[in-house]
Amino acid sequence: MAPKSQKRKISKTGKKKITLPVSEEAEPINMESMGHPEIYPLVLTTKTQEIFNCRIDEDITDEQPYKLIRKEDFFADFINRAAVSDFYPVKKIIQEYPGDELLLVYDKDFKYGLNFYLIGTEEGKENYLNPLEVPEEQEEYKEHIPEDLYVYKPPVSKPWVSLGSEREIDEETVKESTKQITYMISRKRSEFGAPIKFSDQNASSVKDAYIECTAYPDKNFTLKQLERDVGMQVIPQIKDISTQTRWTYPQNATTQYHPREFSEEEKKTLEQSKTLTDFLNSVSMSVEIALQQNEIMNVFIDDWKRLAEEEGTFGDKTDTHLKEYQSFTDLHSPTEKMITCVSWHPVIFGLIAVSVAVRLSFEERVHFSGKLLLQPSLILFWSFSDPIHPQLMLESPDDIFCFEFCPSDPNIIAGGCINGQIVMWDITAHADRIENIKAGGSRSKKVTLKPLFLLEPESNKEVMYIRHCAVSSIENGHRKVITDIHWLSDTFEINRLGSVFENRSGISCQLATCSADCTICFWDIRPQKALTPQPTEKKKEESIEIPFDVPSTFLHLDLSWKPFSKIRLSKGETTLDHCPTKISLSDDTLLYKEQDKAPAQGKAVKAGEARPYQNLEEGLANHLEPIDDFCTKFFVGTEEGEVIYTDWKMERDPETGRLMTKKPVSLYTVHDGAVHTVQRSPFYHDIILTVGGWNVAIWKEGVMEGFICTCWNMEAAPWLSLVAAGTGPLLQSCCAPKRYTSGHWSLTRPGVFYIGREDGYLDIWDLLEKTHEPAQSQNICITMITCVKPWTFSAKQQFIAVADYFGTLHILEIPWTLSHPSTNEVSSVHYYFEREVKHLEYVEQRKKIREQEKKDMELEMEKKKVKMYQKSKEQMETELKMEYESYLELERNILVNLGLIKVKETMSYVEMV
């Protein structure tokens, strides 16, 4: 097979004439005309991206749009693929490059014309990796420019830059290679200026008046093809062969036969045969044994499967049921309480925190409000080592309905109360009570089941109550119960307009909360800048005595903390707002990496040494670099079962100039009850799971944009409802027997998620096994499941925490089949989601086609009705008579062809009719 860099030219006789190789010494095209001679644009195919691990949106992202590639990798590619390599045009540049690694940059906006470009100098690579910083004077000038000021800059014409396209155009231009034919027409001089008379004449009647100019081959002007460009490609020889069996007319046939029997003489001969008698005596015993074995043994059992050894350590691989490992119940509480939220400790194995609340309705809370004030509202810390006594108890002013550990420091905890306040705790001072014990020298397999969180023996006798550090202002915060809380990532921070900036502090300092008062608030734990000095207030603060057991970490927030941004999700034309219950931000991290767990345990021991939140700087700095390509859109689940995709950025009202929330990008009503879970997949950042009412839905970010519709699930035909509505979810389940109350993705299998129900059952969905119903359902408790939270204990062992309405926390061990993914499960589930996206697009196209067909049919019916009304009675009778005569003619022809009547009788038949 000839390489692509050569073109063979073959003469008409079939003999090879000449071979013209493409010049390898051609200089590669650079961007010298644009002031960047070190940049060489390239086109990289998908195959090349896989070879060099520079796949778009996977290896190369918007945050890191470049890749450093060694020169040895380029040389290996030149050896393997030669001139087929996409880097072959810049082979000379790579060979002469002084360094060991070249910088390959992804050109997302096609700034230089192609999808990638290579930087061919060390200086250019250093300028790209370490750009020059903008002077502080320019930064201050940019900050003082008003945001609403916009100056139009007209486009400026630029000189045309040649990229080699004129050579391709010149090669494809048709050029005349033959000499043009010249005709000369002349007549006599005496005929010039003579009068001309035109008259009509029949061309066929006069001889030689009509001359037909037919085409004929002229030997003088015959062009012979002397040279031809032929491209050859070796392909396997293919043959298309088809066969057709001869079809015969089927006929019903029956046969009857008589059994062949021995005659009386033959029977007597066989009875006296010694050979037959000896044969029966020899095989009778083995036949009896075989018949007995068939009765007492299962002959269809698979002996190969019985030879396999079972794993006794963590259960059999074929076992798919969750096993109860441990349970926790607060036996010392005087009132009946339920668990509202569950969270595993991020860095300490075997430690789990739960928030409890009194099981009372709103009217009952009002009636017993006096008694409830005397009882503390707590967050309990349970350890695997002691299932009876809580290790720590965090006090709060009211019942906590959601809380979350800080991702930067697990000793910092934020929670949301039923009265709308946010509570902050700092348990750094009590970190010495925690002791990490490593597995001892025993080699037993059961050593892995021992928890790594144990309490000192002296501390088991008494329970440690920890007071909160700060509480938000009840006047400026939420008005109702806080239903969800999230820490923002330590990589960015936002201002009151919703603009995203870089976070130079390196720790999480902002929170996002949603509440039943129809608002979503953003909070900052750093001290706010004071506009005017207030010496009197400072004196009052100095006079306040701080209790010895309360840390001063967030003293500046206590009773004065208020959100710096508040979002309301308006319903449009009405004055009502959507009531959010759960939110999912684009930076949610649901999976802690295995390699980060080991060093994190060491951090827990030395938690008192490093305290990043002890001396916090003031709020948003003046000179922070904005992040332009950050996605500020997020998902919201509401109390009415709606799933909203909206933006947290604020915009100014053109009439009043006030800041207002943007309209939702999309809104769907797919759940027939309150949404309890809105969670992103830990494997696919654009796949979202929502649980609410009686059904479950899976969404893909980007597919649902541009639609605002409402669809209700039908119990009889759930998939028909999805197809008929053409909605956004990739998957929408049918109505469950009981309402769903919570859900969570699996941490290790991309196609598995767990759904809790109000009757105490846990539905386990496996998309690789079933997509229309749960793969299995298991009963966990006798009451409603309030929260589900899985956790990876080790590489071979996983647990899932299931909390119920009666205040019991069940710890279940996840079996092997639900915790260990198959070889290609990530790609298989991804392919399933992509197939569902194509299915939704196809449904939308078919829907438009059907609507157009319906309109066309209605238009044709209207035209037919108009024609029927326009016809008179006589015309209709004439048409009916003509149709009847045509029918009689057809009947007569059929009878003649069948031989039922003769041709002579045809006239009499017609007359008779």
CSV table of C-alpha atoms in Angstrom, one decimal, residues 195-199:
chain,number,residue,atom,x,y,z
A,195,PRO,CA,-32.2,45.2,-48.9
A,196,ILE,CA,-33.2,42.0,-47.1
A,197,LYS,CA,-36.7,40.5,-47.2
A,198,PHE,CA,-37.8,37.8,-44.7
A,199,SER,CA,-40.7,35.5,-45.5
